mmCIF file of C-alpha atoms and ligand atoms in Angstrom:
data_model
loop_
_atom_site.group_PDB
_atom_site.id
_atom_site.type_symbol
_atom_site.label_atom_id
_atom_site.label_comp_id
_atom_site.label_asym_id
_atom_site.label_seq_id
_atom_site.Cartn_x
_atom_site.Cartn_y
_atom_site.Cartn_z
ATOM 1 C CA UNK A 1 -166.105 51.173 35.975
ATOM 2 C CA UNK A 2 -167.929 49.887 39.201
ATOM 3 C CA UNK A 3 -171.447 50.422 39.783
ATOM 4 C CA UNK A 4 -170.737 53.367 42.369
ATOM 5 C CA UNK A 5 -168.793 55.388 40.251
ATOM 6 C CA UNK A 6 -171.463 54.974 37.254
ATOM 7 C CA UNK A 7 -173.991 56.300 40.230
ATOM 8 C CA UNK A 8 -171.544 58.943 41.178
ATOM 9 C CA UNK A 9 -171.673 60.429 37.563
ATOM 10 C CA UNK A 10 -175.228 59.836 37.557
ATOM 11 C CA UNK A 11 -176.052 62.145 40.583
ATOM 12 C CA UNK A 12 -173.624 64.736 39.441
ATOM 13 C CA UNK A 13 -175.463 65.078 35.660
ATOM 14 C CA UNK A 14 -179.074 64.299 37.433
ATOM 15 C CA UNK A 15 -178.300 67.753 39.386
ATOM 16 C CA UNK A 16 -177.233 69.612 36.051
ATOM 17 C CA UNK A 17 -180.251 69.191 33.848
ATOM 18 C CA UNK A 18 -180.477 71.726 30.685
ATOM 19 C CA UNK A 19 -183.265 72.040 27.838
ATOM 20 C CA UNK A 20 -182.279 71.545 24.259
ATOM 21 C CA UNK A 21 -179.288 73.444 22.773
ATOM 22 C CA UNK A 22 -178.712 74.953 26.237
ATOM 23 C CA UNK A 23 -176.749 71.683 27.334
ATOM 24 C CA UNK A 24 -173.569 74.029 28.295
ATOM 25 C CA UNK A 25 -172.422 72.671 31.945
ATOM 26 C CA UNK A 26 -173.523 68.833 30.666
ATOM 27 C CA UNK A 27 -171.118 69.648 27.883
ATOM 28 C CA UNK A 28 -168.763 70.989 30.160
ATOM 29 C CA UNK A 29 -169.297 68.126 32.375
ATOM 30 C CA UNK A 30 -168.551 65.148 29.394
ATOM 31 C CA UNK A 31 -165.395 67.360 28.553
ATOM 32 C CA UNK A 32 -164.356 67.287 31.778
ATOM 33 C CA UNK A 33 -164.593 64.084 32.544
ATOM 34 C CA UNK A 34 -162.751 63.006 28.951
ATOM 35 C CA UNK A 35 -160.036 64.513 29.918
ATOM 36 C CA UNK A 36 -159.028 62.168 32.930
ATOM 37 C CA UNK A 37 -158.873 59.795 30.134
ATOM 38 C CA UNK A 38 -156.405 61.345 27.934
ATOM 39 C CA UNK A 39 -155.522 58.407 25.451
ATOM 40 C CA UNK A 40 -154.347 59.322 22.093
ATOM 41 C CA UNK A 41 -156.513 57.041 20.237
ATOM 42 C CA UNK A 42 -159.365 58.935 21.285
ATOM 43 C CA UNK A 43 -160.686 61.857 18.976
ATOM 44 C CA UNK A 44 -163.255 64.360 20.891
ATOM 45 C CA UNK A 45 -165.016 66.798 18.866
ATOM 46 C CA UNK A 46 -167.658 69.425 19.547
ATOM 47 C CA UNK A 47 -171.084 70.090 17.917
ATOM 48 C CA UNK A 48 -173.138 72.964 19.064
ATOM 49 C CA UNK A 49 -173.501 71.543 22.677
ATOM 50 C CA UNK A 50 -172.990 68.191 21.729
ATOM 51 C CA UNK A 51 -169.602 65.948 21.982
ATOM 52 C CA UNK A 52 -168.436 63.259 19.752
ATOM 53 C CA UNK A 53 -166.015 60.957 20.992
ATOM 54 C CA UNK A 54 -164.204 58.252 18.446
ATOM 55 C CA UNK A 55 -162.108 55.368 18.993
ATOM 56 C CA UNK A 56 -160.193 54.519 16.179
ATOM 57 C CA UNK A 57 -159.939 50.592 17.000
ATOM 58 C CA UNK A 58 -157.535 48.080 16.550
ATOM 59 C CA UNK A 59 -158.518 46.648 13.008
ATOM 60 C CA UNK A 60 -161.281 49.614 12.320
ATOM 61 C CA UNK A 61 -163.008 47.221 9.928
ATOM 62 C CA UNK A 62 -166.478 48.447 11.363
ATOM 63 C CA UNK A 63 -167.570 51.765 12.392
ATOM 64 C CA UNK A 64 -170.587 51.572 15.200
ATOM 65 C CA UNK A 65 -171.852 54.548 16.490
ATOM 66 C CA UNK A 66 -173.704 54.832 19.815
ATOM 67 C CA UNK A 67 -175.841 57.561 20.490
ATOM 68 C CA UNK A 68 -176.899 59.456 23.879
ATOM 69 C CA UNK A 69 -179.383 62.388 24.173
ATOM 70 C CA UNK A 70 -178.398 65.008 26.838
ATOM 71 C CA UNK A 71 -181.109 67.264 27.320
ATOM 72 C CA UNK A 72 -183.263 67.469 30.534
ATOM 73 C CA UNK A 73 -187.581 68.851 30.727
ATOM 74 C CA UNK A 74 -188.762 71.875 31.728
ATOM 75 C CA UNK A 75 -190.176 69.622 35.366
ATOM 76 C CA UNK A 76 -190.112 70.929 38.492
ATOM 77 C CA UNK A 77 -189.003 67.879 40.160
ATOM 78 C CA UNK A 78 -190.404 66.185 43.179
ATOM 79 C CA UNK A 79 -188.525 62.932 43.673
ATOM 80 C CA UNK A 80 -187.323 64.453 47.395
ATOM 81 C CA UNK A 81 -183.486 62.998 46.044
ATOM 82 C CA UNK A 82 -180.906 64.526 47.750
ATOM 83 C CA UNK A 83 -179.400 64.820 44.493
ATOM 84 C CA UNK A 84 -182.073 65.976 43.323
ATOM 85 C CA UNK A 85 -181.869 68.929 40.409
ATOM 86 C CA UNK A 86 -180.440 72.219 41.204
ATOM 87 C CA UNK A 87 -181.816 73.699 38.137
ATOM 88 C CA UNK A 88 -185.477 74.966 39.002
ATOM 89 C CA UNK A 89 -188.295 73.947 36.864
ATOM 90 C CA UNK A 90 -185.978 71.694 35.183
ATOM 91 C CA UNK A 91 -185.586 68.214 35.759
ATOM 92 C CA UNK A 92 -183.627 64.978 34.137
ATOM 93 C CA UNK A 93 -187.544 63.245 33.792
ATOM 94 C CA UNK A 94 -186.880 61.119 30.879
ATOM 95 C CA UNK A 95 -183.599 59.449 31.163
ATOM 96 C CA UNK A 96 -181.085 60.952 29.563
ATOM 97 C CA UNK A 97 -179.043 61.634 32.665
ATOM 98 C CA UNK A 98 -178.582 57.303 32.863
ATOM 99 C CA UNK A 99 -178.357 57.553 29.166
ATOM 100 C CA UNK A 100 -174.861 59.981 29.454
ATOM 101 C CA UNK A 101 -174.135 58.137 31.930
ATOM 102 C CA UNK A 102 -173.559 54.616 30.299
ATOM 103 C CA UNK A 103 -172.065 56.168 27.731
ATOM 104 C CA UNK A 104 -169.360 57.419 29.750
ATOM 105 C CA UNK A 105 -169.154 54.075 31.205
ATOM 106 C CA UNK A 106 -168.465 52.369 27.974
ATOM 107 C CA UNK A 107 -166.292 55.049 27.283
ATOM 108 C CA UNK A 108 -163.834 55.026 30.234
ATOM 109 C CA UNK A 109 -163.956 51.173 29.299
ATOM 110 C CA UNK A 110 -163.000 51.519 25.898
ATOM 111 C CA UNK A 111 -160.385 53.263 26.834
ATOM 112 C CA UNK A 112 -158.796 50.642 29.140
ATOM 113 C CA UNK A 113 -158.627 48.399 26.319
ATOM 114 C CA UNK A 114 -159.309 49.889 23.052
ATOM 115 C CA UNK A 115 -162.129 48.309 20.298
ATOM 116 C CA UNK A 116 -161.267 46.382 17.487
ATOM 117 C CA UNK A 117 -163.862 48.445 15.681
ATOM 118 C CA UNK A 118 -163.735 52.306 15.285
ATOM 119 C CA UNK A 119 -166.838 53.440 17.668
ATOM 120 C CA UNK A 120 -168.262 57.106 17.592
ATOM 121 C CA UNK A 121 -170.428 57.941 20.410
ATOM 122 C CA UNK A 122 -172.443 60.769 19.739
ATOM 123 C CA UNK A 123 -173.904 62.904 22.568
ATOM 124 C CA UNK A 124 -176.662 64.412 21.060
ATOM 125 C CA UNK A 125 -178.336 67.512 22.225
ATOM 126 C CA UNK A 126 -181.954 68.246 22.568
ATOM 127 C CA UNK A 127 -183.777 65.189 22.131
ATOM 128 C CA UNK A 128 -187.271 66.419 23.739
ATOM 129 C CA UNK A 129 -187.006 69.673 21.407
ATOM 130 C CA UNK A 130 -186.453 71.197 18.859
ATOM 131 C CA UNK A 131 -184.769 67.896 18.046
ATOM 132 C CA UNK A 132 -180.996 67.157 17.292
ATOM 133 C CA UNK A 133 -180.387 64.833 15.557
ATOM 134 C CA UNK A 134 -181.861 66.299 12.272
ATOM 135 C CA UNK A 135 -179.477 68.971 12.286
ATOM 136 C CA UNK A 136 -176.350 66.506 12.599
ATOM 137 C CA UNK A 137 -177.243 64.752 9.718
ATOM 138 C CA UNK A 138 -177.917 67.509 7.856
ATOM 139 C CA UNK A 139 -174.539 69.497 8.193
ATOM 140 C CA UNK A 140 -172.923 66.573 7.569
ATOM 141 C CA UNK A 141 -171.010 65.687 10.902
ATOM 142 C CA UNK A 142 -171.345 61.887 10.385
ATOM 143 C CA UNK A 143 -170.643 61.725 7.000
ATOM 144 C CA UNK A 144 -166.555 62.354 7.942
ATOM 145 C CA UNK A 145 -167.310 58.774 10.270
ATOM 146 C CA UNK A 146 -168.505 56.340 7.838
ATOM 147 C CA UNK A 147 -170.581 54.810 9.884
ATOM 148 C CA UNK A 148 -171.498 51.203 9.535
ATOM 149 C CA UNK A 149 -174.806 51.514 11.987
ATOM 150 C CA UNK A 150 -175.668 52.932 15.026
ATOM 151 C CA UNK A 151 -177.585 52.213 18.123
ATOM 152 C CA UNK A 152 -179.326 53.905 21.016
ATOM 153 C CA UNK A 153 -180.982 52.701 24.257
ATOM 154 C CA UNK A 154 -183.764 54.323 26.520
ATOM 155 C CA UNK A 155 -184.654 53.840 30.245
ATOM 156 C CA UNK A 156 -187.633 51.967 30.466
ATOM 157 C CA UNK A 157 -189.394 52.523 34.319
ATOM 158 C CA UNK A 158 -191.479 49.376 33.393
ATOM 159 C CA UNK A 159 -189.105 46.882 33.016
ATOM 160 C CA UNK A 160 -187.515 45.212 35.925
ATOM 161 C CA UNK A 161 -183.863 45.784 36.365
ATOM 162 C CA UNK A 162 -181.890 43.183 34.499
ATOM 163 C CA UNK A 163 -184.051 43.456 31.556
ATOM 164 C CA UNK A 164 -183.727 44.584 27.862
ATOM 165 C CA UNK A 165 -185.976 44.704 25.060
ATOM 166 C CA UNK A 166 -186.417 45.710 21.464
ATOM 167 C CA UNK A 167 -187.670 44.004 18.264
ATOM 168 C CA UNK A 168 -187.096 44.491 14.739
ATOM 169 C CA UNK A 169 -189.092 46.792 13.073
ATOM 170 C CA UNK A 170 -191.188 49.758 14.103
ATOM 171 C CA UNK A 171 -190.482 50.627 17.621
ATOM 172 C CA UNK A 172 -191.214 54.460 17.789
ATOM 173 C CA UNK A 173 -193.659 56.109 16.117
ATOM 174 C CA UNK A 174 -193.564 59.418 13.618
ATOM 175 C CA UNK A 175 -194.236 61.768 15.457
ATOM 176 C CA UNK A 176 -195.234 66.047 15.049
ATOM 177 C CA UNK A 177 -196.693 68.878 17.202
ATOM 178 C CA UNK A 178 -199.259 70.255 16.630
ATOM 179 C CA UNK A 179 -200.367 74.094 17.458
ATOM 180 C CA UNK A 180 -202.784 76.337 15.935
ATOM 181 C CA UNK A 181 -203.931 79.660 16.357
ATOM 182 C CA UNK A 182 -207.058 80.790 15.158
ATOM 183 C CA UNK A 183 -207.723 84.729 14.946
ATOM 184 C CA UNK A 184 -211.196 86.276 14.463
ATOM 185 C CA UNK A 185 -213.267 89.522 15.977
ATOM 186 C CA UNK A 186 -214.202 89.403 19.673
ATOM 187 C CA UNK A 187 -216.747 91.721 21.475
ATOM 188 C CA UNK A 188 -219.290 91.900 23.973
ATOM 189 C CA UNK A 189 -221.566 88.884 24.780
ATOM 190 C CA UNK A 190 -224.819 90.336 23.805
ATOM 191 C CA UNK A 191 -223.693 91.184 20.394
ATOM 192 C CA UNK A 192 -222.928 87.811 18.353
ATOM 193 C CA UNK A 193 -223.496 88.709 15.197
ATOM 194 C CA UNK A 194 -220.961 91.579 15.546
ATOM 195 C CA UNK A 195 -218.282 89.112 16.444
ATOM 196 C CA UNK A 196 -215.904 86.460 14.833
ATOM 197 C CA UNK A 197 -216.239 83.769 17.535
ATOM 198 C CA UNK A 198 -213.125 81.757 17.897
ATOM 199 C CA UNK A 199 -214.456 79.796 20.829
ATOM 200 C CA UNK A 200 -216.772 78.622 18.326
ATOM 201 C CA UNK A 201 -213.470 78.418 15.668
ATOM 202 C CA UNK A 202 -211.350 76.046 17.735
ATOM 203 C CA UNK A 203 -214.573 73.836 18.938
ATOM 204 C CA UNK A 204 -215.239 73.178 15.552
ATOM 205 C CA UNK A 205 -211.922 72.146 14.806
ATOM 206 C CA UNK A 206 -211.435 69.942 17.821
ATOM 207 C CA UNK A 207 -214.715 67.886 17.117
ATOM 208 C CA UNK A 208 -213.658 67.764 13.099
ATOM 209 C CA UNK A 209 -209.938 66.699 13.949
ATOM 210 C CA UNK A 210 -211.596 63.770 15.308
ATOM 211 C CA UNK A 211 -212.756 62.439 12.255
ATOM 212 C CA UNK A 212 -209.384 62.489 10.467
ATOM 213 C CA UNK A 213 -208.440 58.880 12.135
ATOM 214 C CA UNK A 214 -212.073 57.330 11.596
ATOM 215 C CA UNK A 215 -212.253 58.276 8.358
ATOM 216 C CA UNK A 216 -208.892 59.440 6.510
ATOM 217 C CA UNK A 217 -206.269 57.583 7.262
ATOM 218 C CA UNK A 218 -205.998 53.662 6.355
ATOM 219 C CA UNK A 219 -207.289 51.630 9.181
ATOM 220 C CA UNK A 220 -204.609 49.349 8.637
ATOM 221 C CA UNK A 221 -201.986 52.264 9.284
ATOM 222 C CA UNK A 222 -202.045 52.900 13.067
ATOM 223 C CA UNK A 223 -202.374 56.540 13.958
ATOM 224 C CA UNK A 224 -203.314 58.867 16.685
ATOM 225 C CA UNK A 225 -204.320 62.710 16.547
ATOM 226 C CA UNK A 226 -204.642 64.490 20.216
ATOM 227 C CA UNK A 227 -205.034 67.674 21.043
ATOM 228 C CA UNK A 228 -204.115 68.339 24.757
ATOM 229 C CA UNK A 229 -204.680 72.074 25.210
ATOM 230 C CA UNK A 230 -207.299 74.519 24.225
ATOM 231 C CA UNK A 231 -207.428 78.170 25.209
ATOM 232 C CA UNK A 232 -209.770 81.035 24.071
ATOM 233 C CA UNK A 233 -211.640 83.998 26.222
ATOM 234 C CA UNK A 234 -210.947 86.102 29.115
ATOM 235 C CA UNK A 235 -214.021 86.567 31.142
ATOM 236 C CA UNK A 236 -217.530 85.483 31.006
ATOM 237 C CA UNK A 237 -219.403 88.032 28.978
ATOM 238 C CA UNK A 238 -216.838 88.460 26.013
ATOM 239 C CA UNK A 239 -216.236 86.834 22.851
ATOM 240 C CA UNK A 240 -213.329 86.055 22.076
ATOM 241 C CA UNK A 241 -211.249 87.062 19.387
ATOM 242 C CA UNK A 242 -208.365 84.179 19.677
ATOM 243 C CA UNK A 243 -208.222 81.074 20.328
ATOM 244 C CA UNK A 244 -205.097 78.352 20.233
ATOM 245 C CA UNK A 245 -205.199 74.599 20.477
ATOM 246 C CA UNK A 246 -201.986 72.397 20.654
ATOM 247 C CA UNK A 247 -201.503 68.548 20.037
ATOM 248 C CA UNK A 248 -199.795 66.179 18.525
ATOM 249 C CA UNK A 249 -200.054 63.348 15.677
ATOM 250 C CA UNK A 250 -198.548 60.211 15.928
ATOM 251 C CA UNK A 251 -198.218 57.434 13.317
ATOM 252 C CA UNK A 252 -196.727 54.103 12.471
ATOM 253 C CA UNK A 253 -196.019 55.131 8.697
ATOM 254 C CA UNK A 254 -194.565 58.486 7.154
ATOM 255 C CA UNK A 255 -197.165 58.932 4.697
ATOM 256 C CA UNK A 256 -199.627 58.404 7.641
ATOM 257 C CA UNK A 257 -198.755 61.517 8.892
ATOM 258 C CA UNK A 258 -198.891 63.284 5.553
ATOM 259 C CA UNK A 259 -202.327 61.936 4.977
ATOM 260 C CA UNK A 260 -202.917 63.560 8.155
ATOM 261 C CA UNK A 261 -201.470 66.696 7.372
ATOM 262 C CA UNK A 262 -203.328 67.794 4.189
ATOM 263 C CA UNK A 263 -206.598 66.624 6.363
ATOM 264 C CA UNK A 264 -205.569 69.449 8.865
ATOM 265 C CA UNK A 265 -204.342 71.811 6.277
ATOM 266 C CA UNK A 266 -208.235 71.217 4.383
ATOM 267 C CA UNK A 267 -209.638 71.394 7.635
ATOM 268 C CA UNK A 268 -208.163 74.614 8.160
ATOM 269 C CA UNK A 269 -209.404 75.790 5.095
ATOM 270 C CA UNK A 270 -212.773 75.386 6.004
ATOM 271 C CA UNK A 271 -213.238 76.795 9.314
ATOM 272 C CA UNK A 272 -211.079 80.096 7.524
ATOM 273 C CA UNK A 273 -214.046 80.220 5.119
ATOM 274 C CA UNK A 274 -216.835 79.097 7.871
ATOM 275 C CA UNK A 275 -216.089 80.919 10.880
ATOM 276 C CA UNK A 276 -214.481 84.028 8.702
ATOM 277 C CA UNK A 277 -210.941 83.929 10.459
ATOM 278 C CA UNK A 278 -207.541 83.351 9.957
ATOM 279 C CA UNK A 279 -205.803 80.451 11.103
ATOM 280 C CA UNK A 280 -201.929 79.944 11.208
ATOM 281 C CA UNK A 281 -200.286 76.443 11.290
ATOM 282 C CA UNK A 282 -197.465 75.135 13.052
ATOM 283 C CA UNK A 283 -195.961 71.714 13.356
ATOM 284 C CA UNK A 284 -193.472 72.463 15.679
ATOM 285 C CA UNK A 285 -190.977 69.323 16.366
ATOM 286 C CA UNK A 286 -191.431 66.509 14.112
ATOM 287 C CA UNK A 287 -189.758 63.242 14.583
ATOM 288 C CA UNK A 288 -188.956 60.389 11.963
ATOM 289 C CA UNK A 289 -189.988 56.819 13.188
ATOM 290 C CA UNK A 290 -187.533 54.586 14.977
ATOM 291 C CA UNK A 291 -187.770 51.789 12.622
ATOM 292 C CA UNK A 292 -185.001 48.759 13.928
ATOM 293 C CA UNK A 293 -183.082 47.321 11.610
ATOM 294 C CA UNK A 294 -183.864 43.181 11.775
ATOM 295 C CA UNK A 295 -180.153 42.449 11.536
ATOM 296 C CA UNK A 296 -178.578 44.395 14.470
ATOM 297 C CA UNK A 297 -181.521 43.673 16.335
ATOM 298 C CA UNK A 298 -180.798 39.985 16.122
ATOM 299 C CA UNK A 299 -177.307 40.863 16.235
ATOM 300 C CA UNK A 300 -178.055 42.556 19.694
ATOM 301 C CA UNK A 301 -179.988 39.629 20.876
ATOM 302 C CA UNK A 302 -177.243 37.262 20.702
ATOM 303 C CA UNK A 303 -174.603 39.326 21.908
ATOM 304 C CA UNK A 304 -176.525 39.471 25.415
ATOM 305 C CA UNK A 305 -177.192 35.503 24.965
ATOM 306 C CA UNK A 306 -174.782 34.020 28.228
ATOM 307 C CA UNK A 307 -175.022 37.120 29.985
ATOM 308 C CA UNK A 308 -176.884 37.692 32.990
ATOM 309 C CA UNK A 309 -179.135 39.947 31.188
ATOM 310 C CA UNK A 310 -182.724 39.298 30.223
ATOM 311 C CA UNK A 311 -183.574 39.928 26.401
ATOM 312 C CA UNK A 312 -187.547 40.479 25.854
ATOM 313 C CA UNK A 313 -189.354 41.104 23.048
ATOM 314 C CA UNK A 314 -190.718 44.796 22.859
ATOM 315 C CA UNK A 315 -194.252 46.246 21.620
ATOM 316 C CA UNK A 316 -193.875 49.225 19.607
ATOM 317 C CA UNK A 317 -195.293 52.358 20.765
ATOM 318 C CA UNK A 318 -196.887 55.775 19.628
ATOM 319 C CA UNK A 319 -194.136 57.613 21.693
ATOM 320 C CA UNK A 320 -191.568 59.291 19.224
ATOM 321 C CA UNK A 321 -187.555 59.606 19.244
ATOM 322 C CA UNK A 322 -185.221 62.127 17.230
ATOM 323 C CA UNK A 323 -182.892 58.599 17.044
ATOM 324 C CA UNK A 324 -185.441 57.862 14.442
ATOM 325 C CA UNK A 325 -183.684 60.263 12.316
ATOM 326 C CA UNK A 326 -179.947 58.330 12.285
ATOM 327 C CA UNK A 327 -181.857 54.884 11.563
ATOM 328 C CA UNK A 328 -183.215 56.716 8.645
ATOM 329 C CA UNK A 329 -180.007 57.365 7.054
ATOM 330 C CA UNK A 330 -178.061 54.398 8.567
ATOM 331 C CA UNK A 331 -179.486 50.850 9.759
ATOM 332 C CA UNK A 332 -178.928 50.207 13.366
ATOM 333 C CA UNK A 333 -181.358 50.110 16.514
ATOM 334 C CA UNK A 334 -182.643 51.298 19.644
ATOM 335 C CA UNK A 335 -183.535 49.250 23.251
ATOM 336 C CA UNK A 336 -185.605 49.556 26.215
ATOM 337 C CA UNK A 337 -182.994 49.387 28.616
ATOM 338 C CA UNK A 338 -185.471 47.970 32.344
ATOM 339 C CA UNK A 339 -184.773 50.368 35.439
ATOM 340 C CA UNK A 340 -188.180 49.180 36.910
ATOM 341 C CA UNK A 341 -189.492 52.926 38.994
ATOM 342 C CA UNK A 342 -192.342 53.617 40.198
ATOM 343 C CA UNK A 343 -192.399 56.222 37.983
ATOM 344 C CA UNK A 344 -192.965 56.911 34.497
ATOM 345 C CA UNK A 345 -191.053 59.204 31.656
ATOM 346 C CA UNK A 346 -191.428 62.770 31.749
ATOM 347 C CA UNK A 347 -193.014 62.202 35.576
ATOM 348 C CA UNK A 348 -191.710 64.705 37.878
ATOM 349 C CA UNK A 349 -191.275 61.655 40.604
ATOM 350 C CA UNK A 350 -189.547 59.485 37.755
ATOM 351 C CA UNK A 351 -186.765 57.537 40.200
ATOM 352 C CA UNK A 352 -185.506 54.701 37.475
ATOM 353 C CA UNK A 353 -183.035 51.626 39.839
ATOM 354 C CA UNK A 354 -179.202 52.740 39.586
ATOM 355 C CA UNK A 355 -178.610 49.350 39.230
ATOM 356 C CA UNK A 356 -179.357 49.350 35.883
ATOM 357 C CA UNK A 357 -176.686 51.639 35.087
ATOM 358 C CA UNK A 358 -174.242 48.805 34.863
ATOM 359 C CA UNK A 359 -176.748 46.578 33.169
ATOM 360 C CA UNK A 360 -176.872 49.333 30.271
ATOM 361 C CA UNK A 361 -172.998 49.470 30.517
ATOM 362 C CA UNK A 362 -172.577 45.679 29.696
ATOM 363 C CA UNK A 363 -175.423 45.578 27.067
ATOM 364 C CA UNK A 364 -173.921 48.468 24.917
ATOM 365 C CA UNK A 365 -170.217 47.148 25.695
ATOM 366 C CA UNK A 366 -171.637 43.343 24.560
ATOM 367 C CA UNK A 367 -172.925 44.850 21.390
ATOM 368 C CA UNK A 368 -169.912 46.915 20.670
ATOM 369 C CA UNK A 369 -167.687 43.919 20.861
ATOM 370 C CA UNK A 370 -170.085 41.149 19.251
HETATM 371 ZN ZN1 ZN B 1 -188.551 62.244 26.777
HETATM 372 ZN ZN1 ZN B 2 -185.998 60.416 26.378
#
């Protein structure tokens, strides 16, 4: 597949973007386009809104899965593109409509001249939220596979065009919202002591949460707690009687985070007791660390050795993946694919190089075949 049809299919998902689970014209889309293919050594099932497509290859001694997310954000984008998303208030702002898009590349490939290895690509719904890859493991879909491992890649708007990176090893963090509400007695200004302050509540917390990090967790266990959004009151001259904060917790190991979880949860307990209010607890979307397997990682790095493309060395980072959840349950890894934009993830300007569409195409189709 030349690089103007990969852009083509680009354009067309990049105007389609849906949130998590509500991936139904994407779906449509993939299904669509599989058809034109119509071999009869490949096997296309359905998942929810996902699609699994699976080569049975020539000697099927291996089974390698490849993995794309699907979902968009809830962005209102502002990129100007022509193309740009007819969906308003949603927007493809981290990737995923390049990610498809490879995929489909490989695909159309594969299908030219079929893999010596069985290969399952799995197009995964909801990456940003509630998460999907959880739920695939747990009913079970994979297991029917056998898969050997399974790798992933992600648009990085850093890294020049012509670039890949990944290391062995952590490369994602655990991950796990964070939102609380905290529910007291409001009432007018000038009568405190008749109230249940939850201003006072959710101040309290925020300046204790901070202290969880300094003095909880191991120092040599890298971790982050943030809280990005506090809300409480109405008008100037009431108390009021809620208040909600919502963050997240990131961390480099899994017990990490549960350190950091009974902190909250004790935390909690206190200001219930202090501030004489009730406090409810939710940790929304949690994701499992993308932790590379050393062997396909070194594996990958020699299948793009006399290529034109650029292998680097990547940093891990406190940003979190649902891929995290497959490399749990089978080795494999995930790469920084370089589409160098001016733009970072989740930006509502995010405007990654097209070129790097075929660059993704030849890294995944390298490893496949190595
Ligand atoms: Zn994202
Ligand atoms: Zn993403």
């Amino acid at each position: 597949m030349n690089l103007e049809q990969l852009i083509k299919i680009r354009r067309e998902l990049h105007q389609i973007p849906e949130l998590g689970f509500e991936e139904y014209k994407t779906q449509a889309y993939i299904l669509e386009f599989l058809k034109s293919l119509n071999k009869d050594f490949i096997q296309i099932d359905t998942w929810r809104t996902g699609v699994f497509v699976y080569f049975k290859g020539t000697t099927g001694n291996e089974t390698i899965a490849y993995r794309t997310d699907m979902d968009g954000l809830p962005i209102t984008e502002q990129t100007g593109y022509d193309f740009a998303s007819e969906h308003n208030g949603k927007m493809h702002a981290c990737g995923h409509d390049f990610h498809m898009t490879i995929a489909l590349g490989v695909i159309t490939e594969l299908a030219e001249s079929p893999p010596e290895n069985n290969v399952l690509f799995i197009f995964q719904p909801a990456e940003e939220g509630p998460g999907g890859a959880l739920p695939i493991i747990q009913e079970g879909i994979l297991a029917q596979y056998q898969v050997d491992y399974i790798f992933a890649l992600h648009i990085d708007p850093r890294q020049e065009v012509g670039s890949v990176s990944s290391k062995p090893g952590l490369l994602f963090a655990n991950t796990s919202e964070l939102f609380i509400d905290f529910n007291g007695t409001g009432g007018h200004a000038a009568y405190p002591h008749e109230t249940k302050d939850m201003m006072m509540a959710a101040s309290a917390f925020n300046l204790q949460v901070q202290q969880i990090v300094s003095r909880a967790t191991n120092p040599l266990e890298d971790a982050v707690v943030t809280l990005g959004k506090m809300e409480a009151g109405t008008v100037q001259n009431i108390i009021p009687e809620k208040a909600r904060v919502e963050g997240t917790i990131r961390t480099s190991q899994p017990q990490t985070m549960q350190t950091i979880q009974n902190a909250i949860e004790k935390m909690l307990e206190g200001i219930e007791i202090r501030y004489e209010c009730e406090t409810e607890l939710d940790y929304g979307s949690n994701y499992y660390m993308v932790n590379n397997t050393e062997v396909y990682t070194e594996k990958f790095e020699a299948a793009l050795q006399n290529s034109s493309i650029t292998y680097r060395k990547a940093n891990a980072a406190m940003t979190g993946e649902d891929f995290g959840y497959f490399l749990k349950e089978y080795p494999g890894f995930m790469f920084w694919l370089g589409v160098g934009a001016d733009y970072g993830l989740h930006q509502s300007k995010l405007n990654p190089d097209e070129r790097a569409l075929e660059i993704g195409v030849e890294a995944v189709k390298r490893m496949i075949k190595s």
